[in-house]
Coordinates of C-alpha atoms and ligand atoms in Angstrom, one line a residue:
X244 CA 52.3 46.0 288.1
X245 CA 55.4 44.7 290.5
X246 CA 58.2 42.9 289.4
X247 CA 60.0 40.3 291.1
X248 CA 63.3 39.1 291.6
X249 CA 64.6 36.2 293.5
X250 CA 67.7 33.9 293.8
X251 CA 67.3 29.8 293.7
X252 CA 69.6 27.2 293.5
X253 CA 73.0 27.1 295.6
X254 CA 74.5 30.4 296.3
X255 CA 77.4 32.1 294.7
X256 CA 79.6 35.0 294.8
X257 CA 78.4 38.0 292.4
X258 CA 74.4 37.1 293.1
X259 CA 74.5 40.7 295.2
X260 CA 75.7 42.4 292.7
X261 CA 73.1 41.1 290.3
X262 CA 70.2 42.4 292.7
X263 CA 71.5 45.6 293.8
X264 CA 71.7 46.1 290.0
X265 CA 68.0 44.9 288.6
X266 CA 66.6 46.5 292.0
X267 CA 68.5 50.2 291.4
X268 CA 67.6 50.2 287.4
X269 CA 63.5 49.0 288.6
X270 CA 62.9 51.7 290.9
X271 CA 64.6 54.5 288.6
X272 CA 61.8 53.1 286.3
X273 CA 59.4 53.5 289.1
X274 CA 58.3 50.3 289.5
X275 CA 57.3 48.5 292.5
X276 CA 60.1 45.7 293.5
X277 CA 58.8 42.8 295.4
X278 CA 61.9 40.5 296.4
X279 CA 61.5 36.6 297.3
X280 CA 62.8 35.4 299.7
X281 CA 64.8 31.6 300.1
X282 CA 64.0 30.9 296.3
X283 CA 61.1 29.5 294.8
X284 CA 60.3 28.4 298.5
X285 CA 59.5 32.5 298.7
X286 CA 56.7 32.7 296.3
X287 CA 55.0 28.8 297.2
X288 CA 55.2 30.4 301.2
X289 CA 54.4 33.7 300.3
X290 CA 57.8 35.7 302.2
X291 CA 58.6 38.2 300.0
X292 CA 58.9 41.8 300.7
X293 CA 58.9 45.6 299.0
X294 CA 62.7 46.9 297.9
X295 CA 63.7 49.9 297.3
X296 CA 66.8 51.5 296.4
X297 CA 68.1 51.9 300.0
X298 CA 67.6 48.4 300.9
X299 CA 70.4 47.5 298.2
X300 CA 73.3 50.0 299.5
X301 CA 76.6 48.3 300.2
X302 CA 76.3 44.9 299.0
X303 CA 78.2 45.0 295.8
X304 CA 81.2 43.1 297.5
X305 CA 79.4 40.5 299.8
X306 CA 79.0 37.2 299.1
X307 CA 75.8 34.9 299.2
X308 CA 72.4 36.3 298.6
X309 CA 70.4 38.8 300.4
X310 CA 67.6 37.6 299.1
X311 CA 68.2 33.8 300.1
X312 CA 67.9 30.9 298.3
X313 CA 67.0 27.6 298.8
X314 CA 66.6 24.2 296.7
X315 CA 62.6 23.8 296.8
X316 CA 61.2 23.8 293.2
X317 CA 57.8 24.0 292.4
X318 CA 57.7 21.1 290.1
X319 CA 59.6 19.3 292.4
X320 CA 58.1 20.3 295.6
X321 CA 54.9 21.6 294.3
X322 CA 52.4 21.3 291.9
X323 CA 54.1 23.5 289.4
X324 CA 52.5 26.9 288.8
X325 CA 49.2 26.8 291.2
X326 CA 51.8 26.8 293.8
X327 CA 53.1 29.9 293.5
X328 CA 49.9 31.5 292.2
X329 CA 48.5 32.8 295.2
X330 CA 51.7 34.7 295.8
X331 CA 51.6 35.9 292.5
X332 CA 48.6 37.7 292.8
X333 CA 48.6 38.9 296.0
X334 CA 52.4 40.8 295.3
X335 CA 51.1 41.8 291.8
X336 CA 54.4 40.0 290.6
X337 CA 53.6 39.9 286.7
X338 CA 57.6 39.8 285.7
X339 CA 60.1 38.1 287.5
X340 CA 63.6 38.3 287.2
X341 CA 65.2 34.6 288.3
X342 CA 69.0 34.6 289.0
X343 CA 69.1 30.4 288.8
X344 CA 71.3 27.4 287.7
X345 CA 69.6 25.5 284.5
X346 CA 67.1 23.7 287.0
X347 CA 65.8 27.0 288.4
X348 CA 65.6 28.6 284.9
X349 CA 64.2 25.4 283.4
X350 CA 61.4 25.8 286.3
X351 CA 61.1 29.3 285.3
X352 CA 60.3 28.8 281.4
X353 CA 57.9 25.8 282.8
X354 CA 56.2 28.5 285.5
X355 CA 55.8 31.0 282.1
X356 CA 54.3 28.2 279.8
X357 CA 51.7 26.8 282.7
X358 CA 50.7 30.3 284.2
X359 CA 52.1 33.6 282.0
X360 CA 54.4 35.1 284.8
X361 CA 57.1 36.7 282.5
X362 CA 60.4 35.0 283.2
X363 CA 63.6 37.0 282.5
X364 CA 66.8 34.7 283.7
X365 CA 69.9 35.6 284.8
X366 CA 72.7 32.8 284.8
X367 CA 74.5 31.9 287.6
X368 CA 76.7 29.0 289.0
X369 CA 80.3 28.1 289.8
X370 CA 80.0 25.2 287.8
X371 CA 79.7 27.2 284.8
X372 CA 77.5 25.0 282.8
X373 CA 74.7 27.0 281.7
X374 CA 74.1 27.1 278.1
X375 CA 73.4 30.8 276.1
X376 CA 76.6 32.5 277.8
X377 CA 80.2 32.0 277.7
X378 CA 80.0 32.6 281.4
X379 CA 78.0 32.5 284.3
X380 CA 78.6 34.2 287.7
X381 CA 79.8 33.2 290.3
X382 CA 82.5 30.7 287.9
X383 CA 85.6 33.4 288.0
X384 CA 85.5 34.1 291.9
X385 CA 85.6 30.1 292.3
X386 CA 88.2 29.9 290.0
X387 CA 90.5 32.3 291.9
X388 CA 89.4 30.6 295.4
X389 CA 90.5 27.3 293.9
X390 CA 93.9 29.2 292.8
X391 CA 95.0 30.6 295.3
X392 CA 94.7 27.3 297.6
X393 CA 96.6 25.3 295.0
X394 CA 98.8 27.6 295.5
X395 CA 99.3 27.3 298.8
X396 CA 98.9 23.2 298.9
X397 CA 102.0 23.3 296.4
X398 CA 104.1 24.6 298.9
X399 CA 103.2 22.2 301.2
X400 CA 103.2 19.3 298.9
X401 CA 106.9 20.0 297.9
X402 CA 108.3 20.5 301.4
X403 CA 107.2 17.1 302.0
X404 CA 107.3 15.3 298.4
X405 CA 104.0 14.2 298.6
X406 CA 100.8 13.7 295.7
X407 CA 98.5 16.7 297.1
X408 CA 94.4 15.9 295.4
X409 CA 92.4 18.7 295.2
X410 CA 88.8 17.5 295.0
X411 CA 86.5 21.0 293.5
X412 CA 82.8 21.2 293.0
X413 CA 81.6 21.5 289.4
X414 CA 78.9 19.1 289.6
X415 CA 78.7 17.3 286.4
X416 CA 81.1 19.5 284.2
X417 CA 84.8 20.2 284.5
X418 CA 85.2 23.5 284.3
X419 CA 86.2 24.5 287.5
X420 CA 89.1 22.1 287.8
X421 CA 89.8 22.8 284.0
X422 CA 90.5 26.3 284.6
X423 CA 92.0 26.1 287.7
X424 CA 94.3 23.6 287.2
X425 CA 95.6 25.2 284.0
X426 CA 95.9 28.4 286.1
X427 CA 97.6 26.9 289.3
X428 CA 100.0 24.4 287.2
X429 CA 98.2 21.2 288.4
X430 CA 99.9 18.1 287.2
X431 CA 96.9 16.6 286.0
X432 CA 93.3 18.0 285.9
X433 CA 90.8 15.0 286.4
X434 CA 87.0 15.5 284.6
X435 CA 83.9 13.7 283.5
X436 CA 84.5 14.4 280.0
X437 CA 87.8 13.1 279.2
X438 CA 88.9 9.6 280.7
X439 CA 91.6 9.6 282.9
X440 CA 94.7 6.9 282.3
X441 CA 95.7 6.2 285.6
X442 CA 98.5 3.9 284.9
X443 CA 100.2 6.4 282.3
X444 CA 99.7 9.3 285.1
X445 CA 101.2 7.3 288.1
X446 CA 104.0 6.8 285.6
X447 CA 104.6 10.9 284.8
X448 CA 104.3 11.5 289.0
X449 CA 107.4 8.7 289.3
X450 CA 109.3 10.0 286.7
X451 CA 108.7 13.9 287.9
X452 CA 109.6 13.2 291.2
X453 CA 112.5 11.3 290.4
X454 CA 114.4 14.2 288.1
X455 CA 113.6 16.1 291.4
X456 CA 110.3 17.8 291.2
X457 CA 109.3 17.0 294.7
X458 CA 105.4 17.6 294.5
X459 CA 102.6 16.6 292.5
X460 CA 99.5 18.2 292.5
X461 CA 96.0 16.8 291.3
X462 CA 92.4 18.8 290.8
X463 CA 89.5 16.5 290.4
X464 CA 86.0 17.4 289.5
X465 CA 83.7 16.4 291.7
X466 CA 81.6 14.9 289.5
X467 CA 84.3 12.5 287.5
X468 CA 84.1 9.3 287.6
X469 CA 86.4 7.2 290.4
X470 CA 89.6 5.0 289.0
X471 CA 87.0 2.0 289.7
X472 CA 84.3 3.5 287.5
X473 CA 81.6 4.8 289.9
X474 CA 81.0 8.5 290.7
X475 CA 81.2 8.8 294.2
X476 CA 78.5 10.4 296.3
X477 CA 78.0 11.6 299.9
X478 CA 74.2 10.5 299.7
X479 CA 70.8 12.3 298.6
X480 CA 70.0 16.2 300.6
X481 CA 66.9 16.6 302.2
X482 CA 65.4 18.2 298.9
X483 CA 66.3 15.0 297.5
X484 CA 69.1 15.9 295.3
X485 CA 72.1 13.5 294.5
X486 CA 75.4 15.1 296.4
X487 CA 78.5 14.6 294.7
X488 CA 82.0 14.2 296.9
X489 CA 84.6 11.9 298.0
X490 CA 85.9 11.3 294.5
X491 CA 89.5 12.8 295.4
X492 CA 89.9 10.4 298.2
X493 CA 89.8 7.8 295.7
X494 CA 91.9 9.2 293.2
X495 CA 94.4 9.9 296.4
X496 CA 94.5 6.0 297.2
X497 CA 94.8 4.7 293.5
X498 CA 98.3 7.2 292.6
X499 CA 99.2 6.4 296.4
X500 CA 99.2 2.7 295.6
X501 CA 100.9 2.9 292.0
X502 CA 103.4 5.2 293.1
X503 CA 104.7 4.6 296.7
X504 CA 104.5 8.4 297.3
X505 CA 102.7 9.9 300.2
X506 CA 99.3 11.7 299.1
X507 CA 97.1 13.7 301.0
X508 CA 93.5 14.9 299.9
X509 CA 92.0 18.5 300.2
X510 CA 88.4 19.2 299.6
X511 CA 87.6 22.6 299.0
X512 CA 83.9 21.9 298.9
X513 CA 81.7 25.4 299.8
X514 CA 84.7 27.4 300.4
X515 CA 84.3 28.1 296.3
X516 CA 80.8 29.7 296.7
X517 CA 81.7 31.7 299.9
X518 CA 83.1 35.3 300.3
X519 CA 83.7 38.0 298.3
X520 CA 83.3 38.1 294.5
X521 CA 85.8 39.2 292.3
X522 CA 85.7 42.8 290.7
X523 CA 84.9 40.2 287.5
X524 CA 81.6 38.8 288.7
X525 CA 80.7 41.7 289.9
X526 CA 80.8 43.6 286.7
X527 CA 79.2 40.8 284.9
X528 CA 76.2 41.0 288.0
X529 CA 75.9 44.3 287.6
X530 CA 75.9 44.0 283.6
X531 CA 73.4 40.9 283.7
X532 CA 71.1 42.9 286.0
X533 CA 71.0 46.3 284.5
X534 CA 69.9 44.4 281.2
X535 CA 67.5 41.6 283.0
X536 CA 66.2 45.0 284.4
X537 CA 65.6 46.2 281.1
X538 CA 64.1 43.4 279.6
X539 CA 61.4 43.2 282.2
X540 CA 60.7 46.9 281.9
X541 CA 60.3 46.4 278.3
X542 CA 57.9 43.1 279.2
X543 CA 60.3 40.5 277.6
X544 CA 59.5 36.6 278.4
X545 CA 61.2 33.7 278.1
X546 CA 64.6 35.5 277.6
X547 CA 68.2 35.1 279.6
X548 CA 70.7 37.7 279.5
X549 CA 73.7 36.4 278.7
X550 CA 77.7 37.7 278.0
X551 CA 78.7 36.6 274.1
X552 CA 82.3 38.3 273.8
X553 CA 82.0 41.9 275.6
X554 CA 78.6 41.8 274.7
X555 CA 75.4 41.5 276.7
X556 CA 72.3 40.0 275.1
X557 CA 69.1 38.6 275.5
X558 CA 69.0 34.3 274.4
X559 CA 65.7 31.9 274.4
X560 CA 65.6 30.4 278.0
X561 CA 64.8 27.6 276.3
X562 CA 67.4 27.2 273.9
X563 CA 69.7 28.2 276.8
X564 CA 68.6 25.6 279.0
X565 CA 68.6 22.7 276.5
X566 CA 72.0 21.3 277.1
X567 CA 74.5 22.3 279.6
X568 CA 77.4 24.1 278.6
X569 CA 80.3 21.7 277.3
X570 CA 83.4 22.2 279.0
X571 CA 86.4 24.2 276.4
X572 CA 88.2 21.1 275.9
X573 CA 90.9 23.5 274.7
X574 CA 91.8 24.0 278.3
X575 CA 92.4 20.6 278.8
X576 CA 95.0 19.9 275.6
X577 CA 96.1 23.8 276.5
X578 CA 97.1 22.2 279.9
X579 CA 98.3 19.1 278.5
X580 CA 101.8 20.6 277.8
X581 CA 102.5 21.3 280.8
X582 CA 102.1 17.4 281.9
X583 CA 105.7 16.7 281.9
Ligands
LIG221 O1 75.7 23.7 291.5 C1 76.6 24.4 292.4 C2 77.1 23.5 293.4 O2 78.0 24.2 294.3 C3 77.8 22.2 292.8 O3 79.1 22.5 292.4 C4 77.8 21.3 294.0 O4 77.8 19.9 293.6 C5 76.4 21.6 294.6 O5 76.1 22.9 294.2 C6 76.3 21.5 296.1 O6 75.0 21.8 296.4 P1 74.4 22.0 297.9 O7 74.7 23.5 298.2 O8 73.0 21.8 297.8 O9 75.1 21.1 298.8

């Protein structure tokens, strides 16, 4: 028997981490590795090819995904489990290790009930809203990225007493601007889940900037809702796939109105997903695909790895997947101190 493993869903850092790991701890088992290639569009097409240990040297620290990914599913852009069947048995895949968001592990529990490839998920996105784990990877090295240029937009914003927005990805949770704003000091943190009272904020910016705090800096979520109401979009991709974006710019003209004060925007869009991974996702990667590794060996189905305090451990992929993660509104009251 072979076992597969395969990335889908938008990219993120730590995904190379994860494989090197599930690849290393397969083939010290002495089983045959067959990696897919570009997703789930790897087994419908049938690219996929043997790994072995060498094929997984020096990748620890570099972003994206060796493997690929894509955002074909099989329900989607399929007919479920007969597509990937043939791929299936030609390979031998008979476990298959899927590093996905909730839509790619949903697809994966689906693929397990309609065919009886053995699923064992690994979670990972930046937006961090995958049930079963307190985190997924990918989340902490976005979190820094988003840091580290709020940092850098604050200097700028006070030299020239201006409202800087920082628009993040995040789809539709808040973490990323959650944690990131608490981390780089934001002003105020704008997120689907809790409504945002733009009169009372442009009235905190004027009274900040007049005691002399020359700068006001914004995150917004993505996916939060516009001071009119509507969540602003950029259009469908060619998988057909709502994209979110363009919400800061509307945020940025609402304070710039109230207030008076200059504002400038600042989308940081796929700059979060890019580069290398923090020695934090990469320990979790490595973590979540040692044990994936293990579960597969030991022919677990319909299981996720996930991190529960220090701890790894294996969760129902369908429990996990149920509902998305809610965002730790303690972040946001934690943060609300500071809003003065
Ligand atoms: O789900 C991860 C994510 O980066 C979201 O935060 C963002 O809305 C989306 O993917 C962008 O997707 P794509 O890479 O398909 O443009």
């Amino acid at each position: 028997m072979a076992i597969g493993v395969l990335t889908a869903g938008g990219d993120c850092p730590g995904l190379n981490a994860a494989i090197r790991a599930v690849v290393t701890r397969l083939v010290a088992a002495d089983v045959e590795v067959i990696g897919v290639e570009q997703g789930w569009r790897g087994l419908m097409q049938g690219h996929t090819r043997r790994m072995s240990r060498d094929d997984v040297r020096g990748i620890v620290a570099k972003g994206g995904t060796v493997l690929g990914t894509s955002r074909i599913d099989p329900y989607v852009h399929g007919d479920g489990y007969p597509s990937i069947a043939a791929t299936l048995s030609d390979t031998g895949i008979e476990s298959l290790v899927v590093l996905g968001g909730d839509g790619s592990l949903k697809s994966g529990a689906r693929l397990e009930a309609d065919g009886g490839v053995r699923i064992v998920g690994i979670p990972k996105t930046i937006d961090n809203d995958i049930g079963g784990t307190d985190v997924s990877i990918g989340f902490h090295t976005a979190v820094q990225i988003v840091v580290d240029a709020v940092d850098r937009l604050t200097t700028t914003a006070e030299s020239h007493n201006r409202i800087m927005v920082v628009e993040v990805m995040g789809r539709t949770a808040g973490w990323i601007a959650a944690a990131s704003g608490l981390a780089g000091a934001a002003e105020a943190i704008v997120v689907p889940e809790v409504p945002t009272d733009y009169e009372a904020l442009s009235e905190r910016i004027q009274s900040r900037h007049s005691a002399g705090h020359d700068y006001s800096l914004i995150v917004v979520a993505e996916g939060s809702p516009a001071p009119s109401g509507e969540i602003s979009t950029t259009g469908v991709d060619s998988y057909g796939f709502q994209r979110l974006g363009g919400v800061g710019y509307q945020v940025a003209d609402e304070l710039e109105n109230r207030t008076g004060y200059e504002t400038r925007v600042m989308v940081l869009g796929y700059l979060q997903r890019g580069g290398t991974p923090t020695a934090y996702d990469r320990l979790l990667g490595t973590r979540f695909g040692i044990e994936a590794a293990e579960l597969a060996l030991g022919g677990a189905s319909g299981v996720m790895v996930g991190l529960r305090g220090n701890e790894i451990i294996p969760v129902d992929i369908l429990e996990a997947v149920s509902s998305p993660r809610p965002l730790d509104l303690g972040l946001m009251e934690d943060a609300g101190w500071f809003f003065k």
